[in-house]
mmCIF file of C-alpha atoms in Angstrom:
data_model
loop_
_atom_site.group_PDB
_atom_site.id
_atom_site.type_symbol
_atom_site.label_atom_id
_atom_site.label_comp_id
_atom_site.label_asym_id
_atom_site.label_seq_id
_atom_site.Cartn_x
_atom_site.Cartn_y
_atom_site.Cartn_z
ATOM 1 C CA MET A 24 -41.325 -10.796 -24.968
ATOM 2 C CA VAL A 25 -43.569 -13.820 -25.430
ATOM 3 C CA CYS A 26 -47.122 -13.053 -26.572
ATOM 4 C CA ILE A 27 -49.573 -15.867 -25.995
ATOM 5 C CA LYS A 28 -52.122 -16.412 -28.794
ATOM 6 C CA ILE A 29 -55.705 -16.668 -27.546
ATOM 7 C CA LEU A 30 -58.732 -18.388 -29.105
ATOM 8 C CA CYS A 31 -62.067 -17.050 -27.813
ATOM 9 C CA VAL A 32 -65.077 -19.401 -27.898
ATOM 10 C CA GLY A 33 -68.651 -18.289 -27.288
ATOM 11 C CA LEU A 34 -71.291 -15.699 -28.068
ATOM 12 C CA MET A 35 -71.319 -13.287 -31.001
ATOM 13 C CA VAL A 36 -74.428 -11.111 -30.930
ATOM 14 C CA CYS A 37 -75.772 -8.124 -32.841
ATOM 15 C CA ASP A 38 -76.494 -5.434 -30.244
ATOM 16 C CA LEU A 39 -79.219 -2.859 -30.899
ATOM 17 C CA MET A 40 -78.230 -0.051 -28.505
ATOM 18 C CA VAL A 41 -80.964 2.377 -27.380
ATOM 19 C CA LYS A 42 -80.285 5.272 -24.984
ATOM 20 C CA PRO A 43 -81.838 6.548 -22.824
ATOM 21 C CA VAL A 44 -84.602 4.129 -21.878
ATOM 22 C CA THR A 45 -86.576 5.218 -18.813
ATOM 23 C CA GLU A 46 -89.669 3.806 -17.135
ATOM 24 C CA GLN A 47 -91.570 6.779 -18.516
ATOM 25 C CA ALA A 48 -90.372 6.010 -22.055
ATOM 26 C CA LEU A 49 -91.690 2.448 -21.764
ATOM 27 C CA ARG A 50 -95.123 3.802 -20.866
ATOM 28 C CA GLU A 51 -95.317 6.250 -23.746
ATOM 29 C CA ASP A 52 -96.300 5.535 -27.347
ATOM 30 C CA THR A 53 -93.327 7.510 -28.697
ATOM 31 C CA SER A 54 -90.325 9.003 -26.939
ATOM 32 C CA PRO A 55 -87.078 10.561 -28.190
ATOM 33 C CA ALA A 56 -83.705 8.773 -28.104
ATOM 34 C CA GLU A 57 -80.244 10.296 -27.891
ATOM 35 C CA MET A 58 -78.860 7.275 -29.706
ATOM 36 C CA ILE A 59 -79.992 4.150 -31.545
ATOM 37 C CA ARG A 60 -77.039 2.194 -32.878
ATOM 38 C CA MET A 61 -76.195 -1.333 -33.999
ATOM 39 C CA GLN A 62 -72.936 -2.885 -32.879
ATOM 40 C CA VAL A 63 -71.691 -6.415 -32.255
ATOM 41 C CA GLY A 64 -71.268 -7.876 -28.792
ATOM 42 C CA GLY A 65 -71.436 -11.146 -26.905
ATOM 43 C CA ASP A 66 -68.863 -12.174 -24.295
ATOM 44 C CA ALA A 67 -66.479 -14.005 -26.601
ATOM 45 C CA PHE A 68 -66.674 -11.437 -29.403
ATOM 46 C CA ASN A 69 -66.122 -8.565 -26.984
ATOM 47 C CA VAL A 70 -63.019 -10.205 -25.566
ATOM 48 C CA ALA A 71 -61.658 -11.141 -29.001
ATOM 49 C CA SER A 72 -62.144 -7.618 -30.369
ATOM 50 C CA ASN A 73 -60.642 -6.055 -27.252
ATOM 51 C CA LEU A 74 -57.642 -8.385 -27.380
ATOM 52 C CA ALA A 75 -57.099 -7.447 -31.020
ATOM 53 C CA ALA A 76 -57.088 -3.754 -30.037
ATOM 54 C CA LEU A 77 -54.611 -4.537 -27.258
ATOM 55 C CA GLY A 78 -52.232 -6.172 -29.719
ATOM 56 C CA VAL A 79 -52.867 -9.817 -28.815
ATOM 57 C CA GLU A 80 -53.025 -12.367 -31.629
ATOM 58 C CA THR A 81 -56.531 -13.748 -31.298
ATOM 59 C CA ALA A 82 -59.434 -15.363 -33.131
ATOM 60 C CA LEU A 83 -63.075 -16.115 -32.423
ATOM 61 C CA TYR A 84 -64.941 -19.404 -32.694
ATOM 62 C CA SER A 85 -68.645 -18.588 -32.925
ATOM 63 C CA ALA A 86 -71.552 -18.615 -35.378
ATOM 64 C CA VAL A 87 -73.955 -16.273 -37.154
ATOM 65 C CA GLY A 88 -76.979 -16.822 -39.355
ATOM 66 C CA ARG A 89 -77.307 -16.446 -43.112
ATOM 67 C CA ASP A 90 -79.136 -13.155 -42.682
ATOM 68 C CA ALA A 91 -78.548 -9.407 -42.685
ATOM 69 C CA PHE A 92 -77.559 -9.431 -39.010
ATOM 70 C CA GLY A 93 -74.963 -12.111 -39.747
ATOM 71 C CA ASP A 94 -73.533 -10.133 -42.669
ATOM 72 C CA PHE A 95 -73.307 -7.057 -40.446
ATOM 73 C CA ALA A 96 -71.603 -9.032 -37.665
ATOM 74 C CA LEU A 97 -68.948 -10.459 -39.988
ATOM 75 C CA ALA A 98 -68.193 -7.041 -41.489
ATOM 76 C CA TYR A 99 -67.991 -5.544 -38.001
ATOM 77 C CA ALA A 100 -65.572 -8.263 -36.894
ATOM 78 C CA GLU A 101 -63.321 -7.521 -39.861
ATOM 79 C CA LYS A 102 -63.443 -3.805 -39.019
ATOM 80 C CA LEU A 103 -62.223 -4.504 -35.471
ATOM 81 C CA GLY A 104 -59.497 -6.888 -36.572
ATOM 82 C CA VAL A 105 -61.122 -10.143 -35.445
ATOM 83 C CA PRO A 106 -60.290 -12.964 -37.884
ATOM 84 C CA ALA A 107 -63.512 -14.515 -39.188
ATOM 85 C CA GLN A 108 -62.242 -17.854 -40.515
ATOM 86 C CA TRP A 109 -63.637 -19.743 -37.482
ATOM 87 C CA ILE A 110 -66.997 -17.947 -37.395
ATOM 88 C CA GLN A 111 -69.514 -20.405 -38.823
ATOM 89 C CA LYS A 112 -72.527 -19.448 -40.985
ATOM 90 C CA THR A 113 -75.602 -21.527 -40.186
ATOM 91 C CA ASP A 114 -79.269 -21.692 -41.065
ATOM 92 C CA SER A 115 -80.250 -20.504 -37.566
ATOM 93 C CA PRO A 116 -80.859 -16.776 -37.143
ATOM 94 C CA THR A 117 -78.073 -14.576 -35.846
ATOM 95 C CA SER A 118 -78.220 -13.941 -32.102
ATOM 96 C CA VAL A 119 -79.571 -10.428 -31.440
ATOM 97 C CA THR A 120 -79.881 -8.394 -28.235
ATOM 98 C CA ALA A 121 -81.733 -5.131 -27.674
ATOM 99 C CA VAL A 122 -79.646 -3.212 -25.128
ATOM 100 C CA LEU A 123 -81.848 -0.744 -23.235
ATOM 101 C CA ILE A 124 -79.483 1.765 -21.598
ATOM 102 C CA HIS A 125 -80.716 3.748 -18.597
ATOM 103 C CA PRO A 126 -79.736 7.405 -18.076
ATOM 104 C CA ASP A 127 -77.216 6.325 -15.386
ATOM 105 C CA GLY A 128 -75.482 3.887 -17.756
ATOM 106 C CA GLU A 129 -76.987 0.697 -16.341
ATOM 107 C CA ARG A 130 -78.825 -1.493 -18.857
ATOM 108 C CA ASN A 131 -81.303 -4.280 -19.507
ATOM 109 C CA PHE A 132 -81.159 -6.863 -22.272
ATOM 110 C CA VAL A 133 -83.931 -8.297 -24.463
ATOM 111 C CA VAL A 134 -82.508 -11.358 -26.216
ATOM 112 C CA GLN A 135 -83.240 -13.343 -29.383
ATOM 113 C CA LYS A 136 -81.148 -16.500 -29.037
ATOM 114 C CA GLY A 137 -79.708 -17.875 -32.241
ATOM 115 C CA ALA A 138 -76.693 -19.355 -33.990
ATOM 116 C CA SER A 139 -74.022 -18.525 -31.418
ATOM 117 C CA GLN A 140 -76.015 -20.223 -28.640
ATOM 118 C CA GLN A 141 -75.789 -23.486 -30.616
ATOM 119 C CA LEU A 142 -72.012 -24.047 -30.614
ATOM 120 C CA ARG A 143 -71.026 -27.703 -30.206
ATOM 121 C CA GLU A 144 -67.866 -29.155 -28.672
ATOM 122 C CA GLU A 145 -67.317 -31.751 -31.390
ATOM 123 C CA GLU A 146 -67.140 -29.034 -34.045
ATOM 124 C CA ILE A 147 -64.038 -27.488 -32.413
ATOM 125 C CA SER A 148 -61.154 -29.541 -33.778
ATOM 126 C CA ASP A 149 -57.871 -30.399 -32.095
ATOM 127 C CA GLU A 150 -56.132 -28.692 -35.023
ATOM 128 C CA LEU A 151 -57.855 -25.431 -34.093
ATOM 129 C CA LEU A 152 -56.933 -25.814 -30.429
ATOM 130 C CA LYS A 153 -53.306 -26.502 -31.376
ATOM 131 C CA ALA A 154 -53.109 -23.210 -33.283
ATOM 132 C CA TYR A 155 -53.479 -21.168 -30.069
ATOM 133 C CA ASP A 156 -51.737 -21.087 -26.704
ATOM 134 C CA MET A 157 -54.830 -20.348 -24.620
ATOM 135 C CA ILE A 158 -58.511 -21.210 -24.983
ATOM 136 C CA TYR A 159 -60.919 -18.704 -23.424
ATOM 137 C CA ILE A 160 -64.545 -19.764 -22.999
ATOM 138 C CA GLY A 161 -66.924 -16.810 -22.766
ATOM 139 C CA SER A 162 -70.586 -17.220 -21.829
ATOM 140 C CA ALA A 163 -70.224 -20.613 -20.127
ATOM 141 C CA CYS A 164 -73.649 -21.616 -18.755
ATOM 142 C CA GLY A 165 -75.197 -19.595 -21.584
ATOM 143 C CA LEU A 166 -74.280 -22.084 -24.326
ATOM 144 C CA PRO A 167 -76.778 -24.984 -24.072
ATOM 145 C CA GLU A 168 -74.824 -27.315 -26.380
ATOM 146 C CA LEU A 169 -71.537 -26.551 -24.614
ATOM 147 C CA GLU A 170 -72.350 -27.349 -21.004
ATOM 148 C CA GLY A 171 -71.714 -30.193 -18.587
ATOM 149 C CA GLU A 172 -69.834 -33.102 -20.162
ATOM 150 C CA SER A 173 -69.294 -31.321 -23.494
ATOM 151 C CA LEU A 174 -67.650 -28.324 -21.782
ATOM 152 C CA THR A 175 -65.489 -30.654 -19.712
ATOM 153 C CA ARG A 176 -64.440 -32.585 -22.836
ATOM 154 C CA LEU A 177 -63.430 -29.389 -24.637
ATOM 155 C CA LEU A 178 -61.325 -28.137 -21.726
ATOM 156 C CA LYS A 179 -59.745 -31.565 -21.214
ATOM 157 C CA ARG A 180 -58.759 -31.721 -24.881
ATOM 158 C CA ALA A 181 -57.194 -28.284 -24.557
ATOM 159 C CA LYS A 182 -55.281 -29.288 -21.417
ATOM 160 C CA ASP A 183 -54.144 -32.570 -22.993
ATOM 161 C CA LEU A 184 -52.695 -30.471 -25.828
ATOM 162 C CA GLY A 185 -50.799 -28.352 -23.294
ATOM 163 C CA ARG A 186 -52.972 -25.267 -23.714
ATOM 164 C CA LEU A 187 -53.828 -22.705 -21.043
ATOM 165 C CA THR A 188 -57.515 -22.356 -20.263
ATOM 166 C CA ALA A 189 -59.642 -19.463 -19.014
ATOM 167 C CA MET A 190 -63.391 -19.121 -18.576
ATOM 168 C CA ASP A 191 -66.124 -16.643 -17.710
ATOM 169 C CA ILE A 192 -69.749 -17.536 -17.012
ATOM 170 C CA THR A 193 -73.165 -16.006 -17.586
ATOM 171 C CA GLY A 194 -76.796 -16.894 -17.081
ATOM 172 C CA GLU A 195 -79.346 -17.385 -14.340
ATOM 173 C CA ALA A 196 -79.927 -20.145 -11.774
ATOM 174 C CA LEU A 197 -76.224 -20.902 -11.713
ATOM 175 C CA GLN A 198 -76.366 -22.846 -8.450
ATOM 176 C CA GLU A 199 -78.602 -25.391 -10.177
ATOM 177 C CA LYS A 200 -75.810 -25.917 -12.729
ATOM 178 C CA ALA A 201 -73.002 -26.148 -10.168
ATOM 179 C CA SER A 202 -72.729 -29.937 -10.108
ATOM 180 C CA GLN A 203 -72.398 -30.083 -13.912
ATOM 181 C CA LEU A 204 -69.820 -27.289 -13.919
ATOM 182 C CA LEU A 205 -67.505 -28.628 -11.186
ATOM 183 C CA PRO A 206 -65.549 -31.064 -13.413
ATOM 184 C CA ALA A 207 -64.823 -28.204 -15.836
ATOM 185 C CA LEU A 208 -63.522 -25.931 -13.048
ATOM 186 C CA ALA A 209 -60.731 -28.392 -12.294
ATOM 187 C CA LEU A 210 -59.461 -27.989 -15.881
ATOM 188 C CA LEU A 211 -59.109 -24.206 -15.731
ATOM 189 C CA ASP A 212 -56.027 -22.079 -15.240
ATOM 190 C CA TYR A 213 -58.043 -18.875 -14.755
ATOM 191 C CA PHE A 214 -61.673 -18.464 -13.703
ATOM 192 C CA LEU A 215 -63.164 -14.956 -14.073
ATOM 193 C CA PRO A 216 -66.782 -14.704 -12.845
ATOM 194 C CA SER A 217 -68.545 -11.612 -11.519
ATOM 195 C CA SER A 218 -69.219 -11.412 -7.778
ATOM 196 C CA TYR A 219 -72.895 -12.221 -8.364
ATOM 197 C CA GLU A 220 -72.038 -15.214 -10.548
ATOM 198 C CA ALA A 221 -69.362 -16.429 -8.129
ATOM 199 C CA MET A 222 -71.672 -16.329 -5.108
ATOM 200 C CA GLU A 223 -74.643 -17.734 -7.003
ATOM 201 C CA LEU A 224 -72.581 -20.634 -8.322
ATOM 202 C CA SER A 225 -70.819 -21.446 -5.060
ATOM 203 C CA GLY A 226 -73.651 -20.723 -2.647
ATOM 204 C CA GLU A 227 -71.237 -18.601 -0.591
ATOM 205 C CA LYS A 228 -72.068 -15.151 0.785
ATOM 206 C CA THR A 229 -68.845 -13.260 -0.037
ATOM 207 C CA PRO A 230 -66.509 -13.159 -3.052
ATOM 208 C CA GLU A 231 -63.640 -14.315 -0.822
ATOM 209 C CA ALA A 232 -65.549 -17.382 0.331
ATOM 210 C CA ALA A 233 -66.615 -18.091 -3.259
ATOM 211 C CA ALA A 234 -62.979 -17.948 -4.398
ATOM 212 C CA ALA A 235 -62.014 -20.414 -1.658
ATOM 213 C CA TYR A 236 -64.812 -22.702 -2.880
ATOM 214 C CA PHE A 237 -63.416 -22.594 -6.422
ATOM 215 C CA HIS A 238 -59.927 -23.439 -5.148
ATOM 216 C CA ARG A 239 -61.320 -26.479 -3.318
ATOM 217 C CA HIS A 240 -62.679 -27.640 -6.672
ATOM 218 C CA GLY A 241 -59.385 -27.310 -8.512
ATOM 219 C CA VAL A 242 -59.224 -23.702 -9.784
ATOM 220 C CA PRO A 243 -55.664 -22.388 -9.276
ATOM 221 C CA VAL A 244 -56.417 -18.690 -9.959
ATOM 222 C CA ALA A 245 -59.820 -17.105 -9.372
ATOM 223 C CA VAL A 246 -60.355 -13.476 -10.358
ATOM 224 C CA ILE A 247 -63.749 -12.165 -9.263
ATOM 225 C CA LYS A 248 -65.069 -8.986 -10.866
ATOM 226 C CA LEU A 249 -66.582 -6.593 -8.304
ATOM 227 C CA GLY A 250 -68.001 -3.930 -10.633
ATOM 228 C CA LYS A 251 -67.389 -0.408 -9.360
ATOM 229 C CA GLN A 252 -65.471 -1.894 -6.388
ATOM 230 C CA GLY A 253 -62.773 -3.346 -8.676
ATOM 231 C CA ALA A 254 -61.724 -7.002 -8.521
ATOM 232 C CA LEU A 255 -60.584 -9.749 -6.171
ATOM 233 C CA LEU A 256 -57.485 -11.825 -6.991
ATOM 234 C CA SER A 257 -57.201 -15.195 -5.244
ATOM 235 C CA ASP A 258 -54.376 -17.597 -6.067
ATOM 236 C CA GLY A 259 -55.033 -20.262 -3.435
ATOM 237 C CA ARG A 260 -52.473 -18.805 -1.011
ATOM 238 C CA LYS A 261 -53.621 -15.226 -0.556
ATOM 239 C CA GLN A 262 -56.461 -12.966 -1.565
ATOM 240 C CA LYS A 263 -56.321 -9.281 -2.428
ATOM 241 C CA ARG A 264 -58.846 -6.712 -3.619
ATOM 242 C CA PHE A 265 -57.803 -4.165 -6.240
ATOM 243 C CA SER A 266 -59.725 -0.887 -6.469
ATOM 244 C CA ALA A 267 -61.424 0.222 -9.658
ATOM 245 C CA TYR A 268 -60.174 3.247 -11.594
ATOM 246 C CA GLU A 269 -62.386 6.311 -11.609
ATOM 247 C CA GLY A 270 -63.836 7.893 -14.716
ATOM 248 C CA PRO A 271 -67.089 8.845 -16.431
ATOM 249 C CA VAL A 272 -69.803 6.192 -16.693
ATOM 250 C CA ILE A 273 -71.791 6.383 -19.921
ATOM 251 C CA ASP A 274 -72.655 2.712 -20.571
ATOM 252 C CA THR A 275 -71.727 -0.288 -18.416
ATOM 253 C CA THR A 276 -72.366 -2.791 -21.228
ATOM 254 C CA GLY A 277 -69.311 -4.992 -21.723
ATOM 255 C CA ALA A 278 -67.405 -3.732 -18.666
ATOM 256 C CA GLY A 279 -66.841 -7.264 -17.387
ATOM 257 C CA ASP A 280 -65.652 -8.428 -20.802
ATOM 258 C CA ALA A 281 -63.274 -5.464 -20.967
ATOM 259 C CA PHE A 282 -61.880 -6.514 -17.587
ATOM 260 C CA VAL A 283 -61.313 -10.055 -18.876
ATOM 261 C CA SER A 284 -59.616 -8.610 -21.971
ATOM 262 C CA GLY A 285 -57.209 -6.448 -19.985
ATOM 263 C CA PHE A 286 -56.414 -9.341 -17.649
ATOM 264 C CA LEU A 287 -55.766 -11.801 -20.489
ATOM 265 C CA ALA A 288 -53.712 -9.223 -22.393
ATOM 266 C CA GLY A 289 -51.492 -9.076 -19.327
ATOM 267 C CA ILE A 290 -51.290 -12.871 -19.169
ATOM 268 C CA SER A 291 -50.398 -12.906 -22.873
ATOM 269 C CA ARG A 292 -47.419 -10.685 -22.086
ATOM 270 C CA GLU A 293 -46.470 -12.787 -19.028
ATOM 271 C CA LYS A 294 -47.172 -9.972 -16.562
ATOM 272 C CA GLU A 295 -47.497 -10.601 -12.822
ATOM 273 C CA LEU A 296 -51.039 -11.528 -11.758
ATOM 274 C CA SER A 297 -51.442 -8.295 -9.781
ATOM 275 C CA ASP A 298 -50.525 -6.273 -12.883
ATOM 276 C CA CYS A 299 -52.990 -8.308 -14.936
ATOM 277 C CA VAL A 300 -55.793 -7.408 -12.516
ATOM 278 C CA ARG A 301 -54.843 -3.713 -12.699
ATOM 279 C CA LEU A 302 -54.928 -3.924 -16.496
ATOM 280 C CA GLY A 303 -58.380 -5.508 -16.233
ATOM 281 C CA ASN A 304 -59.637 -2.749 -13.944
ATOM 282 C CA GLY A 305 -58.218 -0.113 -16.286
ATOM 283 C CA ALA A 306 -59.852 -1.696 -19.317
ATOM 284 C CA GLY A 307 -63.190 -1.818 -17.513
ATOM 285 C CA ALA A 308 -62.941 1.869 -16.593
ATOM 286 C CA LEU A 309 -62.166 2.857 -20.176
ATOM 287 C CA CYS A 310 -65.009 0.710 -21.513
ATOM 288 C CA VAL A 311 -67.751 2.291 -19.390
ATOM 289 C CA GLY A 312 -66.707 5.733 -20.594
ATOM 290 C CA LYS A 313 -67.988 4.889 -24.080
ATOM 291 C CA VAL A 314 -71.169 3.433 -25.560
ATOM 292 C CA GLY A 315 -71.048 -0.228 -26.533
ATOM 293 C CA ALA A 316 -69.292 -3.408 -25.519
ATOM 294 C CA SER A 317 -66.754 -3.665 -28.340
ATOM 295 C CA GLY A 318 -64.386 -1.269 -30.067
ATOM 296 C CA THR A 319 -63.926 0.718 -26.850
ATOM 297 C CA LEU A 320 -60.336 -0.099 -25.838
ATOM 298 C CA PRO A 321 -57.108 1.599 -26.944
ATOM 299 C CA ALA A 322 -53.752 0.009 -27.705
ATOM 300 C CA PHE A 323 -51.928 -1.799 -24.888
ATOM 301 C CA LYS A 324 -49.456 1.072 -24.457
ATOM 302 C CA GLU A 325 -52.307 3.514 -23.808
ATOM 303 C CA LEU A 326 -53.991 1.152 -21.362
ATOM 304 C CA SER A 327 -50.699 0.761 -19.503
ATOM 305 C CA ALA A 328 -50.307 4.541 -19.361
ATOM 306 C CA PHE A 329 -53.858 4.908 -18.021
ATOM 307 C CA ILE A 330 -53.133 2.655 -15.041
ATOM 308 C CA GLY A 331 -49.691 4.181 -14.505
ATOM 309 C CA SER A 332 -47.713 1.126 -15.606
ATOM 310 C CA ASP A 333 -44.903 0.738 -18.093
#
């Protein structure tokens, strides 16, 4: 069995998890918490740590500051089996997010942007790209120095080296960034936005229409995350929705990243696309049953058993 090696590029963030946070709690001077915990998150880190748990050879290209948060993040990465040799230490502060978790598991973020939002295309060498079979960009549209022409250059270099490419997006006002993003879409093998992101970016009113829009702009495979409704797979010839798996919902943080991780773990093992989507849905269901966005997934064999696959 061939296992594709995957380099993840994007955000690495210290997450300060607080649960529960209610409207009443925000009005009071002091209120009790069931949990206050520090973990590490960020789209690219979540996917890298999940892939490591799923047995995929992976690494992360990101950055932290020379501060206590950065030291914690690097130690946490080592704990979860994410190689740290491509995580840069800079003089900017480490990116930090306060994750305010509601009683129903939904959440809001309060963000201090820092080192991992300052990644630059020219700092990612061809030698690094050559060391992996796939380049996954997490947090596209949330990396100011890795947007527009710089994002396109990075993906083109990867494609010129014969590498597979995959990308997720994040951020607000995505439709305003659509024209800058279109050249990058044509260089992707797999595009994995959420339904909100897909419709916001494309201007379309349904995930199916958004997927068709992405195909018109060169994306061969679009996989649109539908939250509790599962996911849509569109390969340019047919479209199919796959239902989510049921389970307890404790914290939805990182569910989309878990989906991406399960999907890419399937791609790494050369599974059929439909099986990759099922693996993504299973990973998302397992993630929301625990607190946090990283360190929530089991080994690949257990994930396969959860979705009823060999």
